Short mmCIF file of C-alpha atoms and ligand atoms in Angstrom, two decimals:
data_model
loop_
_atom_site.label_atom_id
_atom_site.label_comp_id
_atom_site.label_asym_id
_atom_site.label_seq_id
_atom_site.Cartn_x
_atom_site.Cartn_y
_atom_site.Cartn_z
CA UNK J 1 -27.33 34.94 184.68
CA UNK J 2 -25.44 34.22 187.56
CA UNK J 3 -22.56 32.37 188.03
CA UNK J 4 -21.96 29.91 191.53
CA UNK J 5 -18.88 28.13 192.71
CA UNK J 6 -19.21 23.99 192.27
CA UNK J 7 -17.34 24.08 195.93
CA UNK J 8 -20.54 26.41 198.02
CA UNK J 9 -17.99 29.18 199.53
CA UNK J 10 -17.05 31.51 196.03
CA UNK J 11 -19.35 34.84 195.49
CA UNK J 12 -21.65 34.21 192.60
CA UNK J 13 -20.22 36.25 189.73
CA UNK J 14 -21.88 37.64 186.44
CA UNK J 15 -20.38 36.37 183.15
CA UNK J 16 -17.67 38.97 182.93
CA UNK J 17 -16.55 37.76 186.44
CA UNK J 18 -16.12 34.38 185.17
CA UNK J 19 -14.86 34.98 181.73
CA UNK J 20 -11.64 36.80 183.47
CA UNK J 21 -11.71 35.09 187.52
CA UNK J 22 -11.32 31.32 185.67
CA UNK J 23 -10.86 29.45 189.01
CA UNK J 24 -13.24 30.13 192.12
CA UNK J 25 -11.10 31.48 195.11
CA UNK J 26 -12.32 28.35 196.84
CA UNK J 27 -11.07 26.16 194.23
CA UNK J 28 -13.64 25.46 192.63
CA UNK J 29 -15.13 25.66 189.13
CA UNK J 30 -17.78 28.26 187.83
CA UNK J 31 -21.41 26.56 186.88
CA UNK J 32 -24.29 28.59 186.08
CA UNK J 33 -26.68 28.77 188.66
CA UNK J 34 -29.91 27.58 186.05
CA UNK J 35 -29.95 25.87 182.94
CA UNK J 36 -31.43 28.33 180.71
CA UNK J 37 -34.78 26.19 179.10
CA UNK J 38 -34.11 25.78 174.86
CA UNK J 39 -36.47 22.76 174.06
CA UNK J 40 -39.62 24.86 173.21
CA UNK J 41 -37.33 27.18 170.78
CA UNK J 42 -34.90 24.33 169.09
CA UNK J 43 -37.47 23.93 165.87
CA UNK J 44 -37.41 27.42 165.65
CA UNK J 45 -33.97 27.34 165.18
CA UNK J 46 -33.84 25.31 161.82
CA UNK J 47 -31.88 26.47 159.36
CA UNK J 48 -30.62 28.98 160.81
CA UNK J 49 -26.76 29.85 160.23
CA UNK J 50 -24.16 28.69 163.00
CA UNK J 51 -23.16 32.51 163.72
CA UNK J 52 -27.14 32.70 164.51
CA UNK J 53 -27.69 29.79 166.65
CA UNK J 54 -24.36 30.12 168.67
CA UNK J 55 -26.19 33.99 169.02
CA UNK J 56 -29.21 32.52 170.45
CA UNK J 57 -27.34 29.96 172.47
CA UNK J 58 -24.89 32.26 174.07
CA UNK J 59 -27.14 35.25 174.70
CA UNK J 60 -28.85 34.00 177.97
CA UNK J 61 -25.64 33.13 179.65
CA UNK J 62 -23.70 36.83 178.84
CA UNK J 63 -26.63 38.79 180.70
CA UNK J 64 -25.79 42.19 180.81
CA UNK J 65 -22.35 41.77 180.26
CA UNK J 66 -22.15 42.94 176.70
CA UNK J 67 -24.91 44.18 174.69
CA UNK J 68 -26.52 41.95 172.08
CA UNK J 69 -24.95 43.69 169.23
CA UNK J 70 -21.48 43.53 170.81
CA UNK J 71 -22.06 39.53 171.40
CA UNK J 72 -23.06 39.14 167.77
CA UNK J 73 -20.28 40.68 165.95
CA UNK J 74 -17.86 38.55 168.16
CA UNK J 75 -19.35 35.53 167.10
CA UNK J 76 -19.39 36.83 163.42
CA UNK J 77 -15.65 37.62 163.70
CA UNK J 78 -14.90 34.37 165.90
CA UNK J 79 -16.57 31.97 162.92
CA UNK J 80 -15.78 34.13 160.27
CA UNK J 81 -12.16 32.79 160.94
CA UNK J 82 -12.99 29.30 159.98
CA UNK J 83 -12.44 27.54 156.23
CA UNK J 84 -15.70 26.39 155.62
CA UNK J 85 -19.65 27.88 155.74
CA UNK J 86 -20.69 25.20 158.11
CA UNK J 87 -18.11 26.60 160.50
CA UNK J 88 -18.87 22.27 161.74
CA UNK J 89 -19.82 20.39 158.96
CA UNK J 90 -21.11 17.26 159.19
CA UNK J 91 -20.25 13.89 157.11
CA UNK J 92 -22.48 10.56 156.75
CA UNK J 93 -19.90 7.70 157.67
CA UNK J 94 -22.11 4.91 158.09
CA UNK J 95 -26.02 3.91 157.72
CA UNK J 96 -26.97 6.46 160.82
CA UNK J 97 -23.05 7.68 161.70
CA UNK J 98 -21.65 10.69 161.36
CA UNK J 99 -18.51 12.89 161.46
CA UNK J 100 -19.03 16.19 163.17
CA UNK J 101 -15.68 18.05 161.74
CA UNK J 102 -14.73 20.78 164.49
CA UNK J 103 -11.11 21.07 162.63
CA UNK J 104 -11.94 23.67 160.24
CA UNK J 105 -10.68 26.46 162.46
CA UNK J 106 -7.36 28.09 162.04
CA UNK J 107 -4.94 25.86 164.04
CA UNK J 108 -7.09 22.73 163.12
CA UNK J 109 -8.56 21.79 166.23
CA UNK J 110 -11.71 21.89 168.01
CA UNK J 111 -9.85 24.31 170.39
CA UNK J 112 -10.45 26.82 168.18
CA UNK J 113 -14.38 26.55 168.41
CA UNK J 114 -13.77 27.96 171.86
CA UNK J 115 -10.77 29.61 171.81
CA UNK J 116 -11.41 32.29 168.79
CA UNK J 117 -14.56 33.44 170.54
CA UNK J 118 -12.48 33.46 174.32
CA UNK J 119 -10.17 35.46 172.65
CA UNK J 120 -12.65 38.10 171.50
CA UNK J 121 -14.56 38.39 174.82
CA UNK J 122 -10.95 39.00 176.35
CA UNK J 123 -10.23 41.66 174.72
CA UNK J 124 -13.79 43.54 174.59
CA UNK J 125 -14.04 43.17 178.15
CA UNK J 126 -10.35 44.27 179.08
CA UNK J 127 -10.33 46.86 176.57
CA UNK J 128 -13.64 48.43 178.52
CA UNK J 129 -11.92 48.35 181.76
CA UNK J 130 -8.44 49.75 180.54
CA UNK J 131 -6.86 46.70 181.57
CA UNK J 132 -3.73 44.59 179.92
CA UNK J 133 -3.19 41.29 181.12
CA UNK J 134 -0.20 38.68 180.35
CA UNK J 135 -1.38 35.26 179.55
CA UNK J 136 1.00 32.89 180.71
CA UNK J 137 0.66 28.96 179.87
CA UNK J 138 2.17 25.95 179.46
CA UNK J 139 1.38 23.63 176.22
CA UNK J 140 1.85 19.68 175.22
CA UNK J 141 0.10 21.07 171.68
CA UNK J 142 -2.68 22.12 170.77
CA UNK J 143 -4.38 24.53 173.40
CA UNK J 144 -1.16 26.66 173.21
CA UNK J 145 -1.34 27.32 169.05
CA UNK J 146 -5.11 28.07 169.86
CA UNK J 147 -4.57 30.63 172.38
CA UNK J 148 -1.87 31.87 170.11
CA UNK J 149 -3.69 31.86 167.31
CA UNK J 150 -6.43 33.75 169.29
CA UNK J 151 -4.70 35.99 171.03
CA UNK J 152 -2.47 37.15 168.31
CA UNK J 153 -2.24 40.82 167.54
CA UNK J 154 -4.50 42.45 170.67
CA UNK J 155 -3.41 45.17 172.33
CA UNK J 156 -4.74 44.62 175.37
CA UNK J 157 -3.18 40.74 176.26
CA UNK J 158 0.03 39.72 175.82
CA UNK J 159 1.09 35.92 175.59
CA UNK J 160 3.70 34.02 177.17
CA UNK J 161 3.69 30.04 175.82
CA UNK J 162 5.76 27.49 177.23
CA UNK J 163 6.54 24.44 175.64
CA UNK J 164 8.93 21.61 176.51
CA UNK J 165 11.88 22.21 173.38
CA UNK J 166 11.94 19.47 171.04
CA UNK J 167 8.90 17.75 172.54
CA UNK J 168 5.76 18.76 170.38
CA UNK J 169 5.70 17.54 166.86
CA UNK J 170 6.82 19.90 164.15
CA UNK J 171 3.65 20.71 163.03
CA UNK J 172 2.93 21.79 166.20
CA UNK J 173 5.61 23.88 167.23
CA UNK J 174 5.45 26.10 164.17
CA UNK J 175 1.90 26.98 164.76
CA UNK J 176 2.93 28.74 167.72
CA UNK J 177 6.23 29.74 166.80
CA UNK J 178 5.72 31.28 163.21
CA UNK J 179 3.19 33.57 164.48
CA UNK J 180 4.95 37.01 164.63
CA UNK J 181 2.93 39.54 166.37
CA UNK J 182 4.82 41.80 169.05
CA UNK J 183 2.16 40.51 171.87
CA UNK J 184 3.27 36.56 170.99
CA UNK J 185 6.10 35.40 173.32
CA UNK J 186 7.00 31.93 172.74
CA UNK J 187 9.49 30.22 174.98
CA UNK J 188 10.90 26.64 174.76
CA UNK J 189 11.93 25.43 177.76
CA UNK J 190 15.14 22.38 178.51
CA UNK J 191 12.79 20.18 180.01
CA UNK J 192 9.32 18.51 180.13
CA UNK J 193 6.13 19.23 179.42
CA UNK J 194 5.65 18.75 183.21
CA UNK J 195 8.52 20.73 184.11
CA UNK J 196 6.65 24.05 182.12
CA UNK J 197 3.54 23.83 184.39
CA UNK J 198 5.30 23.74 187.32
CA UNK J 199 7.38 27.08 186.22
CA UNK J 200 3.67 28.38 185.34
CA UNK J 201 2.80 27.62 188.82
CA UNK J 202 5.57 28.44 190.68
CA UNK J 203 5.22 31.81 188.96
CA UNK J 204 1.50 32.39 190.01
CA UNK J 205 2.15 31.58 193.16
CA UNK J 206 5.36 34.67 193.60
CA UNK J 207 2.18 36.83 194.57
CA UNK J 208 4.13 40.03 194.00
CA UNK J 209 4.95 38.79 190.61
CA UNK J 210 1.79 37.84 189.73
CA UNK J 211 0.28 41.59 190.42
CA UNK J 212 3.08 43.28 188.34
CA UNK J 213 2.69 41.61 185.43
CA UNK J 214 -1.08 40.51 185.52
CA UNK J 215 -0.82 36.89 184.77
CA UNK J 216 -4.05 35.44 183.59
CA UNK J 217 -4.91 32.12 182.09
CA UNK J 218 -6.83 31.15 179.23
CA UNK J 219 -7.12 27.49 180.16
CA UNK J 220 -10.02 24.46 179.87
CA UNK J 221 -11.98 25.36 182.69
CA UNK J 222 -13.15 28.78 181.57
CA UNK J 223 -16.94 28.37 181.70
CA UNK J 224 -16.81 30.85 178.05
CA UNK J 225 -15.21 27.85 176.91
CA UNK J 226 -17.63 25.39 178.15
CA UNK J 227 -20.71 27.39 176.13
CA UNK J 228 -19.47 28.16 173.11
CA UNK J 229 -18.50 24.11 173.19
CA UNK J 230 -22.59 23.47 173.02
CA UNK J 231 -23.50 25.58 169.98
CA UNK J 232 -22.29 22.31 167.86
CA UNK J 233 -24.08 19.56 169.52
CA UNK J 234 -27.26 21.78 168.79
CA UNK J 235 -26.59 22.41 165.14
CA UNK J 236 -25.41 18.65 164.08
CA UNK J 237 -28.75 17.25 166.16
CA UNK J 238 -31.02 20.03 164.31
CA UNK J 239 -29.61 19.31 160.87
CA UNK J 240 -30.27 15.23 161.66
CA UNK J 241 -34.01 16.10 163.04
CA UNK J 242 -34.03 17.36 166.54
CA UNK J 243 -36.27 18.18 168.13
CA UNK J 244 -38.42 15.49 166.39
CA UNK J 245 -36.04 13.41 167.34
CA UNK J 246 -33.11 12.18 169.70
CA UNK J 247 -29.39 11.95 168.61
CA UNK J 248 -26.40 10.45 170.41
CA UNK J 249 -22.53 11.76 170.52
CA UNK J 250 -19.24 10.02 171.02
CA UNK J 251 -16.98 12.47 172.14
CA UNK J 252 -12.74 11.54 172.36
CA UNK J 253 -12.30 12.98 175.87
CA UNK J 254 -9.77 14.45 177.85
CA UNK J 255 -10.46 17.04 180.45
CA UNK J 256 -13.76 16.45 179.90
CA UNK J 257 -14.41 20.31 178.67
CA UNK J 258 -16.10 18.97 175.51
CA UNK J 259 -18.74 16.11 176.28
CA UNK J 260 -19.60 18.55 179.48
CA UNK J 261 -20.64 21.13 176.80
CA UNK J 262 -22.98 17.99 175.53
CA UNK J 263 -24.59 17.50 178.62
CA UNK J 264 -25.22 21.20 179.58
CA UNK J 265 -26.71 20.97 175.99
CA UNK J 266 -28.80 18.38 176.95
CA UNK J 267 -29.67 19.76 180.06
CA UNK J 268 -31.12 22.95 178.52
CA UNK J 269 -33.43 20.53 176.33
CA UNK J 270 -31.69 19.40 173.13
CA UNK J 271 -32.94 15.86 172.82
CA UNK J 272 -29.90 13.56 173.32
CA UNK J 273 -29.99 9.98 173.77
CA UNK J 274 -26.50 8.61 174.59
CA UNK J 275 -23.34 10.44 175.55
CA UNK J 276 -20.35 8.17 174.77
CA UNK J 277 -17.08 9.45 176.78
CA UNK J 278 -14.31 7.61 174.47
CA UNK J 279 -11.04 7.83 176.32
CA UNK J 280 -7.64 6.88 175.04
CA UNK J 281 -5.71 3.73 177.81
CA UNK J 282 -5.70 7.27 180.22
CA UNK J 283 -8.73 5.63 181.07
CA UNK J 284 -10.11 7.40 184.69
CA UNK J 285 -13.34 8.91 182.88
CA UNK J 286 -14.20 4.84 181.89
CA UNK J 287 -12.82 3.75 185.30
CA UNK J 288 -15.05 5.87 186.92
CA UNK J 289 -18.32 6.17 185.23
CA UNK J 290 -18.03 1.92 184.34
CA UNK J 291 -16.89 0.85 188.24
CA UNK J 292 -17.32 3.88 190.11
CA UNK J 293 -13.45 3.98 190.89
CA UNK J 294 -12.19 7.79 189.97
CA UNK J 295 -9.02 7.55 190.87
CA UNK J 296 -5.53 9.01 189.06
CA UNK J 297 -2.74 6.91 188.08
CA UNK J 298 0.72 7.98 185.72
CA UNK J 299 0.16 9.36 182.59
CA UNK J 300 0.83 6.96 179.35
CA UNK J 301 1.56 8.84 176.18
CA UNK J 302 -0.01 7.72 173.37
CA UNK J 303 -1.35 8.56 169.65
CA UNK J 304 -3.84 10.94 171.00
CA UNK J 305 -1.70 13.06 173.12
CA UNK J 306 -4.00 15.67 173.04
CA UNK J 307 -6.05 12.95 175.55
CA UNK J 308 -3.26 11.99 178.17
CA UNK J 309 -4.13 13.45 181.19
CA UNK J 310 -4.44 12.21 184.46
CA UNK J 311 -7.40 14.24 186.22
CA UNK J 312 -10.19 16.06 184.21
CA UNK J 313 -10.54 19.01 185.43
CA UNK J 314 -14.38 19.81 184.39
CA UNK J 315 -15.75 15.99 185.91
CA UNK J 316 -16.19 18.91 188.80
CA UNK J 317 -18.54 20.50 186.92
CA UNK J 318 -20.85 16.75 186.49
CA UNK J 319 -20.12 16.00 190.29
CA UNK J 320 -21.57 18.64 191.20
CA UNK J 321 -25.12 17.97 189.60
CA UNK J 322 -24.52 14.57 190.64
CA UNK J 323 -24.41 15.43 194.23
CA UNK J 324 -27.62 17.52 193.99
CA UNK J 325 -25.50 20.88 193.38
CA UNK J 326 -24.48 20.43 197.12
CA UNK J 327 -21.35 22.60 197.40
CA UNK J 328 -20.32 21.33 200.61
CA UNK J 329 -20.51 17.68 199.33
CA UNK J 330 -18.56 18.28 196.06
CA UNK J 331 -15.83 20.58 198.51
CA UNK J 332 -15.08 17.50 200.78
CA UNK J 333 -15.04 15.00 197.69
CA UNK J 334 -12.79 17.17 195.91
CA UNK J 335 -10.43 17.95 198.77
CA UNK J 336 -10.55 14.06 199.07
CA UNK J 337 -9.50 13.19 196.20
CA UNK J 338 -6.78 15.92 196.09
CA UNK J 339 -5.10 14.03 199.04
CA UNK J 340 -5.26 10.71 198.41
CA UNK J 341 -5.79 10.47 194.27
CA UNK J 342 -9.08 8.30 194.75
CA UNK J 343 -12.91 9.35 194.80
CA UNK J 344 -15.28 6.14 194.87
CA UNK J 345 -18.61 7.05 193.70
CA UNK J 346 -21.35 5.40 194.98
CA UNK J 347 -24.29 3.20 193.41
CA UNK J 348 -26.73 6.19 193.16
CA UNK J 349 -24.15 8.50 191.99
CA UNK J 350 -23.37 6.03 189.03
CA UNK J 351 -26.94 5.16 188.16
CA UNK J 352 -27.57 8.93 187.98
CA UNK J 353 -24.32 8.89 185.47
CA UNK J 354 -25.16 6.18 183.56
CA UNK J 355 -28.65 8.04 182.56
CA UNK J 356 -26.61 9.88 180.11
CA UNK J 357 -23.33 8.63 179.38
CA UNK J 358 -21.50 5.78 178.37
CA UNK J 359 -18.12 5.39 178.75
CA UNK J 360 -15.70 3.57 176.60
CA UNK J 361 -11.19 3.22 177.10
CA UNK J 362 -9.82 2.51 173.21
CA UNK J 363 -6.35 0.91 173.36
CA UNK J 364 -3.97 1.84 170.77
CA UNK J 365 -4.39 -0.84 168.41
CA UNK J 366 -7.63 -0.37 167.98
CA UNK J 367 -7.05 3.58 167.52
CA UNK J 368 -4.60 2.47 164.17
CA UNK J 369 -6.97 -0.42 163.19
CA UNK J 370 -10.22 2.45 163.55
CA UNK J 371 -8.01 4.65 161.48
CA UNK J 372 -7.50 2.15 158.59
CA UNK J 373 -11.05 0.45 158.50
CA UNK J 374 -12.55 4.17 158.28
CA UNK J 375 -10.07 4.42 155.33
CA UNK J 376 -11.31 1.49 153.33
CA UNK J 377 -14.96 2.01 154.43
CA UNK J 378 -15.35 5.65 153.54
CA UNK J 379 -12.54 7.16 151.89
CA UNK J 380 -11.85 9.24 155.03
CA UNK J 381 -8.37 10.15 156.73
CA UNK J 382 -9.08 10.30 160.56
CA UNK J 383 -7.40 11.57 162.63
CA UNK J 384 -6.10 9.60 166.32
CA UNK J 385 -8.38 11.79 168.26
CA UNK J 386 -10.78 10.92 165.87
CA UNK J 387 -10.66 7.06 166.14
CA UNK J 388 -10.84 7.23 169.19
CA UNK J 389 -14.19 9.01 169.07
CA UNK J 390 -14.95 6.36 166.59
CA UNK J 391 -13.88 3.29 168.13
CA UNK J 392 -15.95 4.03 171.20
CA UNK J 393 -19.35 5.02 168.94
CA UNK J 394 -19.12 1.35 167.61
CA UNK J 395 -18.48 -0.56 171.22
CA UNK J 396 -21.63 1.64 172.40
CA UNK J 397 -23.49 1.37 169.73
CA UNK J 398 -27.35 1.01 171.35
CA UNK J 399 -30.71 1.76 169.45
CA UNK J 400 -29.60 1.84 165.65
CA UNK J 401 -32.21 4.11 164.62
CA UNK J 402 -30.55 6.74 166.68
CA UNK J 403 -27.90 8.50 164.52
CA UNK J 404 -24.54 8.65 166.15
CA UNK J 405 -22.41 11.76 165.72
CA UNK J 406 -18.68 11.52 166.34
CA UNK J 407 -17.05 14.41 167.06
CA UNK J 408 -13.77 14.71 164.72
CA UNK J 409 -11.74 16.44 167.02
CA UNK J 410 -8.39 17.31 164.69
CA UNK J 411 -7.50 17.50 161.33
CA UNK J 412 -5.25 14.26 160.62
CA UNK J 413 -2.43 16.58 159.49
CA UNK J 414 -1.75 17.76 163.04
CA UNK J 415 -0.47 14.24 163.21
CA UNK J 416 1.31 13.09 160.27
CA UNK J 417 3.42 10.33 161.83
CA UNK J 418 0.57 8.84 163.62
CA UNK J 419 -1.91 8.81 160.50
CA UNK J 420 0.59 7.36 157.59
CA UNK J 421 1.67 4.68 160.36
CA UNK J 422 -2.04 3.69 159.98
CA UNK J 423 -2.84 4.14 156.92
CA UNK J 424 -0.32 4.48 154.99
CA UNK J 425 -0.95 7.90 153.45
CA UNK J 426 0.38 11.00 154.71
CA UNK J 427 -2.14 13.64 155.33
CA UNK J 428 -1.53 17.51 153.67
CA UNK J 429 -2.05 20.68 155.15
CA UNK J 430 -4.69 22.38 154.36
CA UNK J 431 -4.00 25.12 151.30
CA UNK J 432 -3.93 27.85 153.55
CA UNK J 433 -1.43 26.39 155.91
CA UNK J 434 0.87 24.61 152.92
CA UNK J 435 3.96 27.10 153.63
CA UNK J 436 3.83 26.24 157.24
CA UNK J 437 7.32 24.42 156.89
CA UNK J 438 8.89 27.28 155.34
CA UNK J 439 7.50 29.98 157.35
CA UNK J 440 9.85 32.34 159.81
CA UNK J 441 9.98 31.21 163.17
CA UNK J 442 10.89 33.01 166.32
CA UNK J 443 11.20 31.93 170.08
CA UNK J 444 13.20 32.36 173.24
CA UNK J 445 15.09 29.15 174.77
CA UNK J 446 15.29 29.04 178.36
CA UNK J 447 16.83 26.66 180.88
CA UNK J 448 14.23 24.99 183.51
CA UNK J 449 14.42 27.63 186.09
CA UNK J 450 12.01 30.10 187.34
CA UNK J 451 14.26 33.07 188.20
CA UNK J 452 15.24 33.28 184.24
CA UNK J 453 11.76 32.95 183.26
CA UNK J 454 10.70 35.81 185.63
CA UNK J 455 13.33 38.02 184.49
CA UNK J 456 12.73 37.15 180.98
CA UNK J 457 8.52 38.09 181.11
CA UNK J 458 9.59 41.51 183.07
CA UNK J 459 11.82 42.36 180.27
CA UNK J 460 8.92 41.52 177.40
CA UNK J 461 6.20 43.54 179.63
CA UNK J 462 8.56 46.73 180.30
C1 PLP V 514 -8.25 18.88 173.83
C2 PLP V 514 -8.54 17.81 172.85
C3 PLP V 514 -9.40 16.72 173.16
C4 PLP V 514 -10.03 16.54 174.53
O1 PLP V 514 -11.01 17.50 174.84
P1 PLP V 514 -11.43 17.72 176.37
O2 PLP V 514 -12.35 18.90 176.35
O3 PLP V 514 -10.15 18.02 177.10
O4 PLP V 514 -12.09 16.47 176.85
C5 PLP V 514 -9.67 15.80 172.17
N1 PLP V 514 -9.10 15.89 170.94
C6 PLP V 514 -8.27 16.90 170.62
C7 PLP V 514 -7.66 16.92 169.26
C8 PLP V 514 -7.95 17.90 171.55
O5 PLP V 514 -7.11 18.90 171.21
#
């Protein structure tokens, strides 16, 4: 399989290429060049275990870049990690709706789907080529315990995490922060989250720097990601009938990393009806595929902070097909929209869209009211994320004798304060994670300044 640039001018890479390049040196994100053809093997596939569909899944999109057995024992080790046999259970919550947990990974997100198997290819690859890389990112939550929590203990990567100090919930900071593993550098830095990606910037940008220590990135638009983010949509629609029949998913979106993996899912012939993008009141994704009117605004925090962003990053990836994988066309669009914040999409362009998604922007009332109805209805604690994903499954509700899976995003414990607000219960951790609270912790504090964060990663990679 090879990999092409959504921007035209990039060299087509294999998979390794991509798994360790991230970004295209023209800007531009990494899509595979075909959409490997699944339909005529999905009923095949039935009952198989996760491990063994995420196998077949993955396999054509590695190409020669590890051998099957190599690929195989990643993904054993990668889902292995997880708390439950399903690896992604999922839970009847209404006549034809469903739950699809993706929270039953170590730091309790659906990062970890992606991230535990990232973390593996990282190291196999880099270990062949005698290589040591430093990952450096910045965090509002959850993508930096999943790195962490990924990355942890590998010789050949070492981790530098940056998170604004006293700005990430509790829970949240001692995900990253308890884990004690020499090649886990956690730094909190006096300022915002905003104010730690532009030190992660700055830093990759000091060229000379960047060499030394190898900087790398582990971040949402790794196409690795993107793939191991469809294996799920497959086994929820098999275990509700595909390929006999269609299923939709509502999908609480952010960067758009996640539904993306949908519709590459669908694109390689799972049968899938609706796509429902369910934003949080960050609301470009519903601006633009309702009105046509991408365009970036300031970022509101809210319940679901996991959701408040102002551009998503992988809509590249959709333009792209949208445009008739016309490299020039997405280049201009994108440089376009870099300048002035705005990207109209035409009638065409949204038609095309609209063949496969929905999109729906849930305020935060209806988040907490979500959360409490789902309460009295089922029993369930949801978490924010969650709702969200919920809310907008019930506002696009179409054919009713489609089921509708709802991707359950976090475990409500990640967000305590949110949940009991709604509820009125306060959600536990999970048994293995009950000593959290009490658990060492260890990180560096730093003032907002790039010459002391320099100094201090040249001191942890000496
Ligand atoms: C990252 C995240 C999302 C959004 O996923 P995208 O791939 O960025 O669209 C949703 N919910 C939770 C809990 C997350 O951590």
């Amino acid at each position: 399989m090879r990999y092409i640039s959504t921007r035209g001018s990039a060299p087509a890479l294999d998979f390794e290429g991509v798994l360790l390049a991230g970004l295209a040196r023209d800007g531009g994100l990494y899509v595979p060049e075909t959409y490997p053809d699944i339909a005529g093997r999905l009923a095949g596939w039935r009952g198989l275990s996760y491990q063994a569909i995420a196998y077949e899944m993955l396999l054509p999109f590695v190409g020669d870049s590890l051998t099957p057995a190599t690929l195989g024992d990643l993904i054993d080790g990668a889902y292995g990690s997880f708390n439950h046999a399903a690896v992604c259970p999922l839970v009847q919550v209404g006549a034809n709706d469903f739950l699809l947990e993706l929270f039953h990974g170590p730091t309790l997100a659906f990062k970890d789907v992606a991230m535990q198997l990232l973390g593996r290819l990282f190291n196999t690859v880099l270990t062949r080529r005698g290589e040591q890389v430093t990952v450096l990112g910045a965090t509002s939550g959850d993508t930096g315990s999943a790195a962490i929590e990924a990355l942890r203990g590998l010789p050949s990567v070492k981790v530098v995490m940056l998170h604004p100090k006293g700005r990430v919930s509790e829970v949240q900071r001692r995900q990253m922060t308890t884990v004690l593993d020499d090649n886990i550098h956690n730094v909190a830095i006096e300022g915002t989250f905003d104010d730690c990606q532009a030190l992660v910037k700055t830093l990759f940008n000091r060229l000379e720097f960047r060499d030394r220590a190898r900087l790398s990135a582990v971040n949402s638009i790794n196409w690795a990601r993107i793939v191991a983010q469809t294996v799920y949509y497959v086994t929820s629609a098999l275990s509700l009938g595909a390929p006999d029949r269609a299923v939709s998913f509502s999908v609480p979106t952010g960067n758009f990393g996640d539904i993306y993996a949908g519709y590459v899912a669908k694109r390689m012939g799972l049968p899938v009806d609706r796509l429902v993008v369910a934003t949080n009141r960050n609301d470009i994704l519903a601006r633009a595929l309702n009105a046509g009117d991408y365009s970036t605004g300031t970022v509101q925090p809210t319940i679901s902070p996991s959701m408040d962003i102002q551009v998503s990053s992988n809509f590249e990836r959709l333009l792209f097909d949208l445009f008739g994988r016309d490299g020039a066309v997405t280049a201009a669009a994108m440089t376009g929209f870099q300048h002035s914040g705005r990207l109209a999409l035409g009638g065409n362009i949204l038609d095309e869209a609209r063949r496969s998604f929905d999109a729906v922007a849930v305020d935060e009332d209806m988040t907490r009211e979500t959360m409490a109805a789902t309460l009295r209805q089922t029993g369930l604690v949801v978490d924010p994320h969650s709702a969200v994903g919920l809310a907008g499954a019930a506002r696009a509700r179409g054919d009713a004798a489609v089921p509708m899976i709802t991707l359950a995003t976090a475990h409500p414990a990640k967000f305590p304060a949110a949940v009991e607000a709604a509820t009125g219960i306060s959600p536990g951790l999970p048994p293995r994670m009950a000593d959290l609270y009490t658990r060492q912790e260890r990180y560096a504090v730093l003032p907002h300044d790039a010459d002391a964060l320099e100094a201090h990663i040249s001191a942890i990679i000496a």
